[in-house]
Coordinates of C-alpha atoms and ligand atoms in Angstrom, one line a residue:
M1 CA 120.4 14.4 -17.2
I2 CA 120.6 17.0 -19.6
D3 CA 118.9 17.0 -23.7
V4 CA 121.8 17.4 -26.1
R5 CA 120.0 19.8 -28.0
Q6 CA 121.0 22.9 -25.3
K7 CA 124.3 21.7 -24.9
S8 CA 125.0 21.5 -28.9
K9 CA 125.4 24.4 -31.5
H10 CA 124.5 21.9 -34.3
A11 CA 121.1 21.3 -35.5
V12 CA 120.9 18.0 -33.3
S13 CA 117.2 17.9 -32.4
T14 CA 118.1 14.0 -30.5
Q15 CA 116.5 12.1 -28.0
F16 CA 119.3 10.4 -26.7
P17 CA 119.7 11.8 -23.3
V18 CA 123.5 12.4 -22.0
I19 CA 124.5 11.2 -18.4
N20 CA 127.7 11.5 -16.8
N21 CA 129.1 12.8 -19.8
C22 CA 127.7 10.0 -22.0
L23 CA 125.5 9.8 -24.9
Q24 CA 122.8 6.8 -23.8
I25 CA 121.4 5.2 -26.0
G26 CA 118.5 2.1 -26.1
G27 CA 119.2 2.9 -21.6
M28 CA 122.7 2.3 -21.5
P29 CA 125.9 4.4 -21.7
L30 CA 127.4 4.0 -25.2
T31 CA 130.7 3.2 -23.8
R32 CA 128.5 0.0 -22.5
L33 CA 127.1 -0.7 -26.0
T34 CA 130.4 -0.6 -27.8
Q35 CA 131.3 -2.9 -25.6
R36 CA 128.1 -5.5 -26.0
V37 CA 128.5 -4.9 -29.8
G38 CA 132.0 -6.0 -29.8
G39 CA 134.0 -2.6 -31.4
T40 CA 133.6 0.3 -33.4
P41 CA 132.3 0.9 -36.2
F42 CA 128.9 0.5 -35.5
Y43 CA 125.1 1.9 -36.5
A44 CA 122.9 1.8 -33.3
Y45 CA 119.0 2.6 -33.7
D46 CA 116.9 3.0 -31.4
R47 CA 113.5 1.2 -31.1
Q48 CA 111.5 3.3 -28.7
G49 CA 113.1 6.5 -30.5
I50 CA 111.4 5.0 -33.8
S51 CA 107.6 4.5 -31.8
E52 CA 107.9 7.6 -30.7
R53 CA 107.9 9.6 -34.0
I54 CA 105.5 7.2 -35.5
A55 CA 103.6 8.1 -32.2
L56 CA 104.6 12.1 -33.3
L57 CA 103.0 11.5 -36.9
R58 CA 99.8 10.0 -35.1
K59 CA 99.8 12.4 -32.7
H60 CA 99.5 15.4 -35.4
L61 CA 97.9 13.9 -38.3
P62 CA 94.4 13.4 -38.7
E63 CA 93.1 9.2 -38.3
E64 CA 92.3 8.4 -41.5
I65 CA 95.8 9.1 -42.8
H66 CA 97.5 5.5 -43.5
L67 CA 101.3 5.6 -42.8
H68 CA 103.3 3.7 -45.3
Y69 CA 107.3 3.1 -44.1
A70 CA 109.2 3.7 -47.5
M71 CA 111.7 1.0 -46.2
K72 CA 115.0 2.4 -48.5
A73 CA 115.6 4.9 -45.8
N74 CA 116.5 2.2 -44.0
P75 CA 116.2 -1.5 -44.4
M76 CA 117.3 -3.5 -41.7
P77 CA 115.3 -6.6 -41.3
A78 CA 114.8 -5.6 -37.5
I79 CA 113.8 -2.4 -38.4
V80 CA 111.3 -3.1 -40.3
Q81 CA 109.7 -5.6 -38.4
H82 CA 109.2 -3.5 -35.7
M83 CA 108.1 -0.8 -38.1
A84 CA 105.8 -3.3 -39.2
N85 CA 103.8 -3.1 -35.8
L86 CA 103.4 0.5 -35.8
V87 CA 102.7 1.7 -39.5
D88 CA 99.6 0.9 -42.0
G89 CA 101.9 -0.2 -45.1
I90 CA 105.4 -0.3 -46.0
D91 CA 106.8 1.6 -49.7
V92 CA 109.3 -1.3 -51.7
A93 CA 111.8 -0.1 -54.1
S94 CA 113.1 -3.6 -54.5
V95 CA 112.4 -7.8 -54.8
G96 CA 115.4 -7.6 -52.4
E97 CA 112.8 -5.3 -50.0
M98 CA 109.6 -6.9 -50.5
G99 CA 110.8 -9.9 -49.6
V100 CA 111.9 -8.3 -45.8
A101 CA 108.4 -6.4 -46.4
L102 CA 106.9 -10.3 -46.6
D103 CA 108.7 -11.5 -44.0
T104 CA 106.5 -9.1 -41.3
I105 CA 103.2 -9.2 -40.1
M106 CA 102.2 -6.4 -43.1
Q107 CA 99.3 -7.7 -45.3
S108 CA 100.4 -8.2 -48.3
E109 CA 98.0 -5.4 -50.0
R110 CA 99.5 -3.3 -48.3
I111 CA 102.9 -3.4 -49.4
S112 CA 103.8 -1.6 -52.8
F113 CA 106.5 -1.3 -55.0
A114 CA 108.0 1.7 -56.9
G115 CA 110.7 2.4 -58.7
P116 CA 111.4 2.4 -62.8
G117 CA 112.9 -0.4 -64.6
K118 CA 111.1 -3.5 -63.0
N119 CA 111.7 -6.5 -65.2
A120 CA 109.3 -9.0 -65.6
K121 CA 111.4 -11.5 -62.7
E122 CA 110.8 -8.9 -60.5
L123 CA 107.2 -7.9 -61.6
S124 CA 106.5 -11.6 -62.1
S125 CA 107.0 -12.2 -57.9
A126 CA 105.3 -8.9 -56.7
I127 CA 102.3 -9.7 -59.0
A128 CA 102.8 -14.0 -57.2
A129 CA 102.7 -12.1 -53.4
N130 CA 99.9 -10.1 -54.0
I131 CA 101.3 -6.5 -53.3
V132 CA 100.3 -3.9 -54.9
L133 CA 102.8 -2.0 -58.1
N134 CA 103.0 1.2 -58.8
M135 CA 103.3 1.7 -62.5
E136 CA 106.2 3.9 -63.3
S137 CA 105.2 4.0 -67.3
E138 CA 102.7 2.6 -69.5
Q139 CA 104.8 -0.2 -71.0
E140 CA 105.1 -1.6 -67.5
M141 CA 101.3 -1.6 -67.5
E142 CA 101.5 -3.7 -70.5
L143 CA 104.1 -6.2 -69.3
I144 CA 102.3 -7.0 -65.5
A145 CA 98.8 -7.2 -67.6
Q146 CA 100.5 -9.8 -70.0
L147 CA 102.2 -11.3 -66.9
G148 CA 99.4 -11.8 -64.7
N149 CA 97.5 -13.2 -67.7
K150 CA 100.2 -15.6 -67.7
L151 CA 100.1 -16.5 -63.6
K152 CA 96.4 -16.8 -64.0
I153 CA 97.0 -13.6 -61.3
R154 CA 95.3 -10.7 -61.4
P155 CA 97.6 -7.9 -60.3
N156 CA 97.2 -4.9 -58.3
V157 CA 98.1 -1.8 -60.0
A158 CA 98.4 2.3 -59.2
I159 CA 99.6 4.8 -61.0
R160 CA 102.5 6.4 -60.2
V161 CA 101.7 10.4 -61.5
N162 CA 105.0 12.5 -62.4
P163 CA 102.4 15.7 -61.3
D164 CA 102.7 19.0 -63.4
F165 CA 104.1 21.0 -60.2
E166 CA 107.1 20.8 -58.1
L167 CA 107.7 20.5 -54.7
K168 CA 109.4 24.0 -53.4
S169 CA 112.6 23.3 -51.2
S170 CA 112.6 20.1 -51.5
G171 CA 116.5 18.4 -51.1
M172 CA 115.5 16.0 -53.7
K173 CA 113.1 17.1 -56.8
M174 CA 111.3 13.6 -57.8
G175 CA 108.2 15.3 -59.7
G176 CA 107.4 17.8 -62.1
G177 CA 109.0 18.7 -65.2
A178 CA 110.6 15.6 -67.1
K179 CA 111.3 12.9 -64.5
Q180 CA 111.8 9.4 -65.2
F181 CA 110.0 8.7 -62.1
G182 CA 106.0 7.8 -63.0
V183 CA 104.0 9.1 -66.0
D184 CA 103.6 12.4 -66.8
A185 CA 99.7 14.1 -65.3
E186 CA 98.4 14.7 -68.5
C187 CA 99.3 11.4 -70.2
V188 CA 97.6 9.4 -67.3
P189 CA 93.8 9.7 -68.7
L190 CA 94.8 7.6 -71.7
M191 CA 96.5 5.5 -69.7
L192 CA 93.7 4.6 -67.5
K193 CA 91.1 3.9 -70.8
R194 CA 93.6 1.4 -71.7
L195 CA 94.1 0.0 -68.1
G196 CA 90.3 -0.9 -68.0
N197 CA 90.7 -2.7 -71.1
L198 CA 93.5 -5.0 -69.7
K199 CA 92.7 -7.6 -66.3
L200 CA 94.0 -5.2 -63.6
N201 CA 93.2 -4.4 -60.5
F202 CA 93.1 -0.9 -60.4
V203 CA 94.2 0.9 -57.1
G204 CA 94.7 4.6 -57.5
F205 CA 97.4 7.0 -57.4
H206 CA 100.8 7.8 -56.3
V207 CA 102.5 10.7 -56.3
F208 CA 105.7 11.6 -54.9
S209 CA 107.5 14.9 -55.6
G210 CA 110.5 15.2 -53.5
S211 CA 112.2 14.0 -50.1
Q212 CA 114.3 16.1 -47.3
N213 CA 111.5 19.1 -47.0
L214 CA 112.0 21.1 -44.0
N215 CA 109.3 23.9 -45.7
A216 CA 105.6 22.9 -44.6
D217 CA 103.9 25.7 -46.4
A218 CA 105.8 23.8 -49.5
I219 CA 104.6 20.3 -48.3
K220 CA 101.1 22.1 -47.6
E221 CA 100.7 23.3 -50.8
A222 CA 101.7 19.6 -52.7
H223 CA 99.1 18.4 -51.0
E224 CA 96.8 20.8 -52.0
K225 CA 97.9 20.1 -55.7
T226 CA 97.7 16.8 -55.1
F227 CA 94.8 15.7 -54.3
Q228 CA 93.6 18.1 -56.8
L229 CA 95.4 15.9 -59.6
G230 CA 94.0 13.0 -57.6
I231 CA 90.3 14.0 -57.5
E232 CA 90.4 15.5 -61.4
L233 CA 92.4 11.9 -62.8
S234 CA 90.1 9.8 -60.9
Q235 CA 87.4 11.0 -63.5
D236 CA 89.1 9.0 -65.9
A237 CA 89.3 6.0 -63.8
P238 CA 88.0 2.4 -64.7
S239 CA 86.4 1.7 -61.2
P240 CA 86.7 4.2 -57.6
V241 CA 89.9 5.3 -56.5
K242 CA 90.7 3.4 -53.2
M243 CA 94.1 4.8 -52.5
L244 CA 95.7 7.8 -53.0
N245 CA 99.3 8.1 -52.1
I246 CA 100.4 11.7 -51.4
G247 CA 104.3 10.8 -51.1
G248 CA 106.2 11.9 -48.1
G249 CA 109.0 14.6 -48.5
F250 CA 109.0 15.1 -45.1
G251 CA 112.7 16.0 -44.0
V252 CA 115.0 16.4 -40.3
P253 CA 117.3 19.1 -39.7
Y254 CA 121.0 18.4 -40.0
F255 CA 123.0 21.5 -40.9
P256 CA 123.3 24.4 -38.6
G257 CA 120.2 27.0 -38.8
E258 CA 117.7 23.7 -40.0
K259 CA 114.4 24.0 -37.4
P260 CA 112.0 20.7 -37.1
L261 CA 109.9 20.3 -39.9
N262 CA 106.3 21.9 -38.5
I263 CA 104.4 18.8 -38.4
A264 CA 101.3 20.0 -36.6
A265 CA 101.0 23.0 -39.4
I266 CA 100.9 19.7 -41.9
G267 CA 98.3 17.5 -40.1
N268 CA 96.0 20.9 -39.6
H269 CA 96.3 21.3 -43.1
L270 CA 95.5 17.9 -43.7
K271 CA 92.5 17.7 -41.7
H272 CA 91.2 21.3 -43.6
L273 CA 91.4 19.4 -46.7
L274 CA 90.9 16.0 -46.1
P275 CA 86.2 16.5 -45.9
D276 CA 86.8 17.8 -49.7
V277 CA 88.7 14.5 -50.6
K278 CA 86.5 12.2 -48.9
R279 CA 83.5 13.4 -50.6
A280 CA 84.9 12.8 -54.4
L281 CA 86.9 9.5 -53.3
P282 CA 84.7 8.0 -50.9
E283 CA 86.2 4.8 -51.3
A284 CA 90.0 5.7 -50.8
Q285 CA 92.8 5.9 -48.3
I286 CA 94.9 8.6 -48.1
V287 CA 98.6 7.1 -47.8
L288 CA 101.6 9.4 -47.1
E289 CA 104.6 7.7 -47.2
L290 CA 107.5 8.3 -45.5
G291 CA 111.5 7.1 -44.8
R292 CA 114.3 9.8 -43.4
Y293 CA 111.2 11.2 -41.5
M294 CA 111.0 8.1 -39.4
V295 CA 113.8 6.2 -38.8
A296 CA 116.3 9.4 -39.4
E297 CA 116.7 10.8 -35.9
A298 CA 116.7 7.2 -34.0
G299 CA 120.0 6.5 -35.0
I300 CA 123.6 7.1 -34.8
Y301 CA 126.9 5.9 -36.4
V302 CA 130.1 5.5 -34.1
C303 CA 133.3 5.3 -34.7
R304 CA 136.8 5.4 -32.7
V305 CA 139.5 7.8 -32.5
L306 CA 142.5 6.1 -34.0
E307 CA 145.5 8.5 -34.2
R308 CA 145.2 12.1 -33.5
K309 CA 147.3 13.9 -36.6
Y310 CA 148.7 17.5 -36.8
S311 CA 148.9 18.7 -39.7
R312 CA 150.3 22.2 -40.6
G313 CA 148.6 23.4 -37.7
Q314 CA 145.1 21.3 -38.1
V315 CA 144.3 18.7 -36.6
F316 CA 143.1 15.5 -37.8
L317 CA 141.2 12.8 -35.8
V318 CA 141.8 9.4 -37.5
T319 CA 138.9 7.1 -37.5
D320 CA 138.1 3.3 -38.1
G321 CA 135.1 5.2 -39.8
G322 CA 134.7 6.7 -42.8
L323 CA 132.6 7.4 -46.3
H324 CA 132.6 3.8 -47.0
H325 CA 130.3 3.5 -43.8
H326 CA 128.4 7.0 -44.3
L327 CA 128.7 8.3 -47.2
A328 CA 125.9 10.9 -46.7
A329 CA 127.7 12.0 -43.5
T330 CA 130.8 12.9 -45.2
G331 CA 128.2 15.1 -48.6
N332 CA 128.5 12.7 -51.0
L333 CA 125.1 11.5 -51.6
G334 CA 123.7 14.0 -53.4
Q335 CA 124.1 17.5 -51.3
I336 CA 125.3 20.1 -53.2
I337 CA 127.4 21.4 -50.8
R338 CA 129.5 19.7 -47.9
K339 CA 128.3 20.8 -44.6
N340 CA 128.9 19.1 -41.4
Y341 CA 126.2 16.4 -39.6
P342 CA 125.8 16.8 -35.8
I343 CA 128.5 15.2 -34.5
M344 CA 129.8 14.6 -30.7
I345 CA 132.2 12.3 -28.5
G346 CA 129.9 10.4 -27.4
N347 CA 131.9 9.3 -24.0
K348 CA 132.5 13.0 -23.5
V349 CA 129.7 14.5 -24.9
N350 CA 130.8 18.1 -22.7
N351 CA 133.8 18.4 -21.8
C352 CA 135.4 21.9 -20.9
E353 CA 138.3 21.8 -22.9
K354 CA 137.1 22.0 -26.5
E355 CA 139.1 21.9 -30.2
T356 CA 138.3 22.1 -33.6
V357 CA 138.8 19.2 -35.4
S358 CA 138.6 17.7 -38.8
I359 CA 137.2 14.1 -38.5
V360 CA 138.8 11.7 -41.3
G361 CA 138.4 7.7 -42.0
P362 CA 140.4 5.2 -43.1
L363 CA 140.2 5.3 -47.4
C364 CA 143.0 6.7 -49.3
T365 CA 140.6 10.0 -50.8
P366 CA 139.6 13.5 -49.6
L367 CA 136.3 12.7 -49.7
D368 CA 137.0 10.8 -46.6
L369 CA 135.6 13.4 -44.4
L370 CA 133.1 12.6 -41.6
G371 CA 134.0 16.5 -39.9
D372 CA 135.5 19.5 -41.6
S373 CA 136.5 21.9 -39.1
V374 CA 133.9 20.7 -36.2
E375 CA 134.7 22.1 -32.6
L376 CA 134.0 18.8 -30.5
S377 CA 135.0 18.3 -26.5
K378 CA 139.1 17.7 -27.4
A379 CA 138.9 13.5 -27.9
E380 CA 142.1 11.4 -27.4
V381 CA 142.9 8.1 -29.0
G382 CA 140.3 5.4 -28.1
D383 CA 137.2 7.9 -27.8
L384 CA 134.4 7.4 -29.5
V385 CA 133.2 9.6 -32.7
V386 CA 129.0 10.0 -32.9
I387 CA 127.5 11.1 -36.2
M388 CA 123.7 11.6 -35.3
Q389 CA 120.9 12.3 -37.6
S390 CA 122.2 8.7 -38.6
G391 CA 119.3 6.6 -39.0
A392 CA 118.1 6.8 -42.8
Y393 CA 120.4 6.5 -45.7
G394 CA 123.1 5.4 -43.8
R395 CA 125.0 1.8 -44.4
T396 CA 123.1 0.4 -47.1
A397 CA 123.4 4.5 -49.1
S398 CA 127.5 3.7 -49.0
P399 CA 129.6 2.1 -50.8
T400 CA 130.4 -0.8 -48.3
A401 CA 132.4 -2.3 -51.3
F402 CA 135.2 0.5 -51.7
L403 CA 138.3 -0.2 -50.6
G404 CA 137.2 -4.0 -49.0
H405 CA 137.2 -2.4 -44.7
P406 CA 135.2 -4.7 -43.3
L407 CA 131.4 -4.0 -42.5
P408 CA 130.0 -1.9 -39.6
V409 CA 127.6 -4.1 -37.8
E410 CA 124.0 -2.5 -37.2
V411 CA 122.2 -2.6 -34.1
L412 CA 118.7 -1.9 -33.1
V413 CA 118.3 -1.5 -29.1
Ligands
PLP1 C1 112.6 7.1 -51.4 C2 111.5 7.3 -51.3 C3 110.5 7.5 -50.9 C4 110.8 8.1 -49.0 O1 111.8 9.3 -49.2 P1 112.1 10.2 -47.9 O2 112.8 10.9 -47.9 O3 113.2 9.5 -47.4 O4 110.6 10.1 -47.2 C5 109.2 7.8 -50.2 N1 108.3 7.2 -51.6 C6 109.1 6.8 -53.0 C7 108.7 6.8 -53.9 C8 110.2 6.7 -52.4 O5 111.2 6.7 -54.2

């Protein structure tokens, strides 16, 4: 058994072993799993990999930190069920996700709902479900209070704060400057005054500043500033802060040269910061909400070579998978520069004979490019192309209706 890491030039930090040249997932060869699934293309997620990732977080983070799963990264119900046994809360971004989270054993007060533009119907369901509403605006607060009165339920609310700082080195910035997310920090004190006059159960603050960050120093700095901000804002709160959600943003390595996040450094820094936070906010649970980091590396996307096509000196592997299933791997999910995800030929991981190929899907658009001039084991028709690091923002972040091909299957093994 060898570790894929040593054999690949890619930034693969996968836990999947290789036996007899074949990738193993869920304790079985990929070829066997493909037979079990009934064909390609499909996503496979490794239950043990997810559990190990949560264990890694628990090992390095102070035990007082509450871990929440931001389920939009991968809302597959089986994964959310599994996750509910491992984490302390679930963050949802829609009523659809809320339904999946409520189907788990997770207590409703440990489920929170963030996102702009929540409408009255969605808010009413969430209030009735007794989850925590992360309010994105003052207008939303007024609506929640009205709906609570009507339903005769006192809603649990937190204020999502748009901080006055940015998360540096973040792949996607979601806080700082002018943003559609949260309430500008300088407007929060007034909002808190108003909140105190409404029939709302104030829970605390939520600060989420960005996504896909591999720079531990940047995250440490954001944590420090987030605590400062939370403590400062708490002075205007109508009741003690019970929850301070400091966001997440932990990234995973996708591209050559990217290194895994130094989680130990982040954990040590939190250990160092927590005593002061506890003194200032003695009743507050400190929450970290992570999506990508918890699931990305535990998932693969598998498609099959349908044809080897030659065009003016280049080799194209035409596959039955593509952009409609895995938008992010084609570089079209908000990436500025297209880079290849780690890819391998799953049933010929380490063949001596290599070939530089482009991997394309069946869509009639040049954007349908899963791999651009990648060196892989030489593949024939029928071989299995595997895109690694595919457990987050995969199927549900892809335009699956585009061109009307069938949906990819998803399995948790
Ligand atoms: C998307 C999102 C997350 C998860 O982000 P990841 O980068 O996947 O960890 C967490 N919190 C909020 C509010 C989000 O919108």
